[in-house]
């Protein structure tokens, strides 16, 4: 257990969750670090994960761009194929299961409004950990779904599921993507659209992306809006738990701060680096890694 200020923050977080009638979980790439996934923090972090990009001088926002699928598909699928294989084989750490237990226990309380997950992660780890898809919003899409590279030229539905996170079969090879470990370029046959047979790409919102098909996001957003409307029906004790969301792309941070402010909820930020928090009495900072912080909060929570 942490001492001093951190111990007090952990205690306050546990008490808030114990008293909650609804929870909004928000998260960025930092949540997956304890499962062995890279968070691409800063240029140096990205280059450590993908050394060939350092030689090319490419940063994450330059690499995660749909233009590569048009100009150099082997390069594009090398990067995203490696991520697909990595995410598919990753096992959710205990922190996911701790959050799921909190969600289930809050959902069983009288006068509850259940829970929802808002994440920028495309790795499918929440689904693999057993969270219901109906209570999940993946604001940047999912690497486990593919779409046609040129949806405007494809006459049928251009979005399909490539694999199911956590399925019994070896989903790490479901797409059959082979990536050269030295060059990070894809070799062999690349994924194709089942309708027009043109090149496929992940259904992930990339930088400078005008062809992203938002159908899945639209459905998730509709369910999230229903969750929001339920919160407006009466007094709620909302707790927002944010894990590993950085300042580089602040979508997740902004959403959690906004929701907690709008409903006068408790806001818990778990982040060892980007530690600024809203100037509100109900804002709690726990400057630790995701797994360690969730375990520490759960220890307090179980004793209340």
CSV table of C-alpha atoms in Angstrom, one decimal:
chain,number,residue,atom,x,y,z
A,1,UNK,CA,0.0,0.0,0.0
A,2,UNK,CA,1.2,3.5,-0.8
A,3,UNK,CA,1.8,5.9,2.0
A,4,UNK,CA,0.8,9.6,2.5
A,5,UNK,CA,-1.1,11.3,-0.2
A,6,UNK,CA,-1.3,8.3,-2.5
A,7,UNK,CA,-2.8,6.2,0.3
A,8,UNK,CA,-5.4,8.8,1.0
A,9,UNK,CA,-6.3,9.0,-2.7
A,10,UNK,CA,-6.6,5.2,-2.9
A,11,UNK,CA,-8.9,5.2,0.1
A,12,UNK,CA,-11.1,7.9,-1.3
A,13,UNK,CA,-11.3,6.1,-4.6
A,14,UNK,CA,-12.4,2.8,-2.9
A,15,UNK,CA,-15.1,4.7,-0.8
A,16,UNK,CA,-16.5,6.4,-3.9
A,17,UNK,CA,-16.8,3.1,-5.8
A,18,UNK,CA,-18.4,1.5,-2.8
A,19,UNK,CA,-21.1,4.3,-2.8
A,20,UNK,CA,-21.5,4.5,-6.6
A,21,UNK,CA,-24.8,3.9,-8.4
A,22,UNK,CA,-23.1,4.0,-11.8
A,23,UNK,CA,-19.5,3.8,-13.2
A,24,UNK,CA,-18.0,5.1,-16.4
A,25,UNK,CA,-14.7,3.4,-17.2
A,26,UNK,CA,-12.5,5.4,-19.5
A,27,UNK,CA,-9.0,4.3,-20.7
A,28,UNK,CA,-6.2,4.9,-23.1
A,29,UNK,CA,-3.2,2.8,-24.2
A,30,UNK,CA,-1.6,3.0,-20.7
A,31,UNK,CA,-4.1,0.4,-19.5
A,32,UNK,CA,-2.6,-2.3,-21.7
A,33,UNK,CA,1.0,-1.8,-20.6
A,34,UNK,CA,0.6,-4.4,-17.8
A,35,UNK,CA,-0.6,-6.9,-20.4
A,36,UNK,CA,2.7,-6.3,-22.3
A,37,UNK,CA,1.3,-4.0,-24.9
A,38,UNK,CA,3.1,-0.8,-26.0
A,39,UNK,CA,1.6,2.6,-25.2
A,40,UNK,CA,3.6,4.4,-27.9
A,41,UNK,CA,4.3,7.2,-25.4
A,42,UNK,CA,6.3,9.9,-27.3
A,43,UNK,CA,8.5,9.4,-30.3
A,44,UNK,CA,11.1,7.4,-28.4
A,45,UNK,CA,8.5,5.0,-27.0
A,46,UNK,CA,7.1,4.3,-30.5
A,47,UNK,CA,10.6,3.8,-31.9
A,48,UNK,CA,11.5,1.3,-29.2
A,49,UNK,CA,8.5,-0.7,-30.2
A,50,UNK,CA,9.1,-0.4,-33.9
A,51,UNK,CA,12.8,0.2,-34.6
A,52,UNK,CA,12.4,0.3,-38.5
A,53,UNK,CA,10.3,3.4,-38.0
A,54,UNK,CA,13.1,5.1,-36.3
A,55,UNK,CA,15.4,4.5,-39.3
A,56,UNK,CA,12.7,6.0,-41.5
A,57,UNK,CA,12.1,8.9,-39.1
A,58,UNK,CA,8.4,8.1,-38.9
A,59,UNK,CA,6.4,9.0,-35.7
A,60,UNK,CA,3.2,7.2,-34.7
A,61,UNK,CA,0.9,9.8,-36.2
A,62,UNK,CA,2.8,9.5,-39.5
A,63,UNK,CA,2.7,5.7,-39.5
A,64,UNK,CA,-1.0,5.3,-38.5
A,65,UNK,CA,-2.2,6.9,-41.7
A,66,UNK,CA,-4.4,5.4,-44.4
A,67,UNK,CA,-2.2,6.7,-47.1
A,68,UNK,CA,0.2,3.8,-46.6
A,69,UNK,CA,-2.4,1.3,-47.6
A,70,UNK,CA,-2.7,3.1,-51.0
A,71,UNK,CA,1.0,3.7,-51.6
A,72,UNK,CA,2.8,0.9,-49.8
A,73,UNK,CA,0.4,-1.8,-48.5
A,74,UNK,CA,3.1,-4.2,-47.4
A,75,UNK,CA,4.4,-1.4,-45.1
A,76,UNK,CA,0.9,-0.6,-43.8
A,77,UNK,CA,-0.1,-4.2,-43.1
A,78,UNK,CA,3.4,-4.8,-41.6
A,79,UNK,CA,2.6,-2.2,-38.9
A,80,UNK,CA,-1.0,-3.1,-38.4
A,81,UNK,CA,-0.5,-6.8,-38.9
A,82,UNK,CA,2.1,-6.8,-36.1
A,83,UNK,CA,-0.3,-4.9,-33.9
A,84,UNK,CA,-3.2,-7.3,-34.8
A,85,UNK,CA,-1.1,-10.3,-33.9
A,86,UNK,CA,0.2,-8.7,-30.7
A,87,UNK,CA,-3.2,-7.6,-29.5
A,88,UNK,CA,-4.9,-10.9,-30.4
A,89,UNK,CA,-2.4,-12.9,-28.4
A,90,UNK,CA,-2.4,-10.6,-25.4
A,91,UNK,CA,-4.1,-11.7,-22.2
A,92,UNK,CA,-6.0,-9.1,-20.2
A,93,UNK,CA,-4.3,-8.4,-16.8
A,94,UNK,CA,-6.1,-8.7,-13.5
A,95,UNK,CA,-7.1,-5.0,-13.5
A,96,UNK,CA,-9.7,-5.7,-16.2
A,97,UNK,CA,-11.3,-8.3,-14.1
A,98,UNK,CA,-11.2,-6.0,-11.0
A,99,UNK,CA,-13.1,-3.4,-13.0
A,100,UNK,CA,-15.6,-6.0,-14.3
A,101,UNK,CA,-16.3,-7.1,-10.7
A,102,UNK,CA,-16.9,-3.5,-9.7
A,103,UNK,CA,-19.3,-3.0,-12.7
A,104,UNK,CA,-21.3,-6.2,-11.8
A,105,UNK,CA,-21.6,-5.3,-8.2
A,106,UNK,CA,-22.7,-1.7,-8.9
A,107,UNK,CA,-25.2,-3.0,-11.4
A,108,UNK,CA,-26.8,-5.2,-8.7
A,109,UNK,CA,-27.4,-2.2,-6.4
A,110,UNK,CA,-30.8,-0.6,-6.0
A,111,UNK,CA,-31.4,2.5,-8.1
A,112,UNK,CA,-28.4,1.9,-10.2
A,113,UNK,CA,-27.7,3.0,-13.8
A,114,UNK,CA,-25.2,0.3,-14.5
A,115,UNK,CA,-21.9,1.2,-16.2
A,116,UNK,CA,-20.3,1.9,-19.5
A,117,UNK,CA,-16.8,1.8,-21.0
A,118,UNK,CA,-15.4,4.6,-23.2
A,119,UNK,CA,-11.9,3.7,-24.6
A,120,UNK,CA,-9.6,4.8,-27.3
A,121,UNK,CA,-7.9,1.4,-27.3
A,122,UNK,CA,-8.4,-0.7,-30.4
A,123,UNK,CA,-7.0,-3.9,-28.9
A,124,UNK,CA,-10.3,-5.7,-27.9
A,125,UNK,CA,-9.0,-6.4,-24.4
A,126,UNK,CA,-12.3,-5.4,-22.7
A,127,UNK,CA,-14.2,-7.9,-24.8
A,128,UNK,CA,-11.7,-10.6,-24.2
A,129,UNK,CA,-12.0,-9.9,-20.4
A,130,UNK,CA,-15.7,-10.5,-20.6
A,131,UNK,CA,-17.2,-7.0,-20.7
A,132,UNK,CA,-20.5,-6.9,-22.7
A,133,UNK,CA,-20.1,-5.3,-26.1
A,134,UNK,CA,-23.4,-3.5,-25.5
A,135,UNK,CA,-21.7,-1.3,-22.9
A,136,UNK,CA,-18.6,-0.5,-24.8
A,137,UNK,CA,-17.7,2.5,-27.0
A,138,UNK,CA,-14.4,2.1,-28.9
A,139,UNK,CA,-14.0,5.7,-30.1
A,140,UNK,CA,-11.1,4.9,-32.5
A,141,UNK,CA,-12.5,1.6,-33.8
A,142,UNK,CA,-11.2,-2.0,-33.4
A,143,UNK,CA,-8.4,-3.9,-35.0
A,144,UNK,CA,-10.6,-7.0,-34.9
A,145,UNK,CA,-12.8,-5.5,-37.6
A,146,UNK,CA,-11.8,-4.8,-41.2
A,147,UNK,CA,-13.2,-2.6,-43.9
A,148,UNK,CA,-12.7,-2.0,-47.6
A,149,UNK,CA,-9.9,0.4,-48.4
A,150,UNK,CA,-12.2,2.1,-51.0
A,151,UNK,CA,-15.7,2.0,-49.5
A,152,UNK,CA,-17.1,4.5,-52.0
A,153,UNK,CA,-16.4,2.1,-54.8
A,154,UNK,CA,-17.7,-1.0,-53.0
A,155,UNK,CA,-21.4,-1.7,-53.6
A,156,UNK,CA,-22.1,-3.9,-50.6
A,157,UNK,CA,-21.4,-3.6,-46.8
A,158,UNK,CA,-17.7,-2.9,-46.5
A,159,UNK,CA,-17.3,-3.6,-42.8
A,160,UNK,CA,-16.8,-7.1,-41.3
A,161,UNK,CA,-15.4,-8.8,-38.2
A,162,UNK,CA,-12.0,-10.3,-38.7
A,163,UNK,CA,-11.8,-12.2,-35.4
A,164,UNK,CA,-13.4,-12.4,-32.0
A,165,UNK,CA,-11.2,-11.3,-29.1
A,166,UNK,CA,-10.9,-14.3,-26.7
A,167,UNK,CA,-12.3,-16.8,-29.1
A,168,UNK,CA,-11.3,-20.4,-28.6
A,169,UNK,CA,-9.5,-20.6,-31.9
A,170,UNK,CA,-6.0,-19.1,-32.3
A,171,UNK,CA,-7.2,-15.7,-33.4
A,172,UNK,CA,-3.6,-14.4,-33.6
A,173,UNK,CA,-3.4,-16.1,-37.0
A,174,UNK,CA,-7.0,-15.6,-38.1
A,175,UNK,CA,-6.0,-13.1,-40.8
A,176,UNK,CA,-3.0,-15.1,-41.8
A,177,UNK,CA,-0.7,-12.0,-41.7
A,178,UNK,CA,3.0,-12.8,-41.7
A,179,UNK,CA,5.3,-9.9,-40.7
A,180,UNK,CA,9.0,-9.9,-41.3
A,181,UNK,CA,10.5,-9.3,-37.8
A,182,UNK,CA,13.4,-7.3,-39.1
A,183,UNK,CA,11.7,-5.0,-41.5
A,184,UNK,CA,8.1,-5.0,-40.0
A,185,UNK,CA,6.8,-5.4,-43.6
A,186,UNK,CA,4.0,-7.9,-44.4
A,187,UNK,CA,4.9,-10.8,-46.7
A,188,UNK,CA,2.5,-13.0,-48.6
A,189,UNK,CA,-1.2,-12.4,-49.3
A,190,UNK,CA,-2.8,-9.4,-47.7
A,191,UNK,CA,-6.3,-9.2,-46.4
A,192,UNK,CA,-8.9,-8.3,-49.1
A,193,UNK,CA,-12.5,-7.2,-49.2
A,194,UNK,CA,-14.9,-10.2,-49.6
A,195,UNK,CA,-17.1,-8.1,-51.9
A,196,UNK,CA,-14.9,-6.2,-54.4
A,197,UNK,CA,-11.7,-8.3,-53.7
A,198,UNK,CA,-9.7,-5.0,-53.3
A,199,UNK,CA,-7.4,-4.4,-50.4
A,200,UNK,CA,-8.8,-4.4,-46.9
A,201,UNK,CA,-7.6,-2.3,-44.0
A,202,UNK,CA,-8.4,-2.2,-40.2
A,203,UNK,CA,-11.6,-0.4,-39.2
A,204,UNK,CA,-9.5,2.0,-37.1
A,205,UNK,CA,-9.8,5.7,-37.2
A,206,UNK,CA,-6.3,6.8,-38.3
A,207,UNK,CA,-4.8,10.2,-38.7
A,208,UNK,CA,-6.0,12.1,-41.8
A,209,UNK,CA,-8.6,9.4,-42.3
A,210,UNK,CA,-11.6,10.3,-44.6
A,211,UNK,CA,-12.6,6.7,-45.5
A,212,UNK,CA,-13.1,5.3,-42.0
A,213,UNK,CA,-16.5,3.5,-41.9
A,214,UNK,CA,-18.1,4.6,-38.6
A,215,UNK,CA,-21.1,2.1,-38.6
A,216,UNK,CA,-19.9,0.3,-35.5
A,217,UNK,CA,-19.0,3.5,-33.7
A,218,UNK,CA,-22.5,4.9,-34.6
A,219,UNK,CA,-24.2,2.0,-33.0
A,220,UNK,CA,-21.9,2.2,-29.9
A,221,UNK,CA,-22.5,5.9,-29.7
A,222,UNK,CA,-26.3,5.4,-29.7
A,223,UNK,CA,-26.0,3.0,-26.8
A,224,UNK,CA,-23.7,5.4,-24.9
A,225,UNK,CA,-26.2,8.2,-25.4
A,226,UNK,CA,-28.9,6.0,-23.9
A,227,UNK,CA,-26.6,5.5,-20.9
A,228,UNK,CA,-26.2,9.3,-20.7
A,229,UNK,CA,-29.9,9.9,-20.8
A,230,UNK,CA,-30.5,7.5,-18.0
A,231,UNK,CA,-28.0,9.5,-15.9
A,232,UNK,CA,-30.2,12.5,-16.5
A,233,UNK,CA,-33.3,10.9,-15.1
A,234,UNK,CA,-32.5,11.6,-11.5
A,235,UNK,CA,-29.8,12.0,-8.8
A,236,UNK,CA,-26.8,9.7,-9.4
A,237,UNK,CA,-23.6,8.9,-7.7
A,238,UNK,CA,-21.5,8.6,-10.8
A,239,UNK,CA,-17.8,7.5,-10.5
A,240,UNK,CA,-15.5,8.0,-13.6
A,241,UNK,CA,-12.4,5.8,-13.5
A,242,UNK,CA,-9.8,6.8,-16.0
A,243,UNK,CA,-6.8,4.6,-16.6
A,244,UNK,CA,-3.8,5.3,-18.8
A,245,UNK,CA,-5.2,8.1,-20.9
A,246,UNK,CA,-2.4,10.5,-22.1
A,247,UNK,CA,-2.5,14.1,-23.1
A,248,UNK,CA,-1.2,13.5,-26.6
A,249,UNK,CA,-4.7,12.7,-28.0
A,250,UNK,CA,-7.0,14.0,-25.2
A,251,UNK,CA,-10.3,12.5,-26.4
A,252,UNK,CA,-10.6,10.1,-23.4
A,253,UNK,CA,-9.4,12.6,-20.8
A,254,UNK,CA,-11.9,15.2,-22.1
A,255,UNK,CA,-14.8,12.8,-22.1
A,256,UNK,CA,-14.3,11.6,-18.5
A,257,UNK,CA,-13.7,15.1,-17.1
A,258,UNK,CA,-16.8,16.4,-18.9
A,259,UNK,CA,-19.1,13.5,-17.7
A,260,UNK,CA,-17.9,13.8,-14.1
A,261,UNK,CA,-18.4,17.5,-14.1
A,262,UNK,CA,-21.8,17.4,-15.7
A,263,UNK,CA,-23.2,15.0,-13.2
A,264,UNK,CA,-21.1,16.1,-10.2
A,265,UNK,CA,-19.5,12.8,-10.0
A,266,UNK,CA,-16.2,11.5,-8.6
A,267,UNK,CA,-13.4,11.6,-11.1
A,268,UNK,CA,-10.5,9.1,-10.5
A,269,UNK,CA,-7.4,9.6,-12.7
A,270,UNK,CA,-4.9,6.7,-12.7
A,271,UNK,CA,-1.7,7.8,-14.5
A,272,UNK,CA,1.9,7.8,-13.5
A,273,UNK,CA,3.0,10.6,-15.9
A,274,UNK,CA,0.2,12.9,-17.1
A,275,UNK,CA,-0.9,13.9,-13.6
A,276,UNK,CA,-2.9,17.1,-14.0
A,277,UNK,CA,-6.4,16.8,-12.7
A,278,UNK,CA,-9.5,19.1,-12.7
A,279,UNK,CA,-9.7,21.6,-9.8
A,280,UNK,CA,-12.7,19.9,-8.2
A,281,UNK,CA,-13.0,18.5,-4.7
A,282,UNK,CA,-14.2,15.2,-6.2
A,283,UNK,CA,-11.2,14.8,-8.5
A,284,UNK,CA,-8.7,12.1,-7.3
A,285,UNK,CA,-5.2,11.5,-8.7
A,286,UNK,CA,-3.5,8.2,-8.2
A,287,UNK,CA,0.0,8.5,-9.9
A,288,UNK,CA,0.6,4.8,-10.4
A,289,UNK,CA,0.5,2.3,-13.2
A,290,UNK,CA,-3.0,0.9,-14.0
A,291,UNK,CA,-2.7,-2.6,-12.6
A,292,UNK,CA,-1.0,-1.6,-9.3
A,293,UNK,CA,-3.5,1.2,-8.7
A,294,UNK,CA,-6.6,-1.0,-9.4
A,295,UNK,CA,-5.3,-3.7,-7.1
A,296,UNK,CA,-4.7,-1.1,-4.4
A,297,UNK,CA,-8.1,0.4,-4.7
A,298,UNK,CA,-9.7,-3.0,-4.7
A,299,UNK,CA,-7.9,-4.0,-1.5
A,300,UNK,CA,-9.5,-0.9,0.2
A,301,UNK,CA,-12.9,-1.5,-1.5
A,302,UNK,CA,-13.1,-5.1,-0.2
A,303,UNK,CA,-12.5,-4.0,3.4
A,304,UNK,CA,-15.3,-1.4,3.4
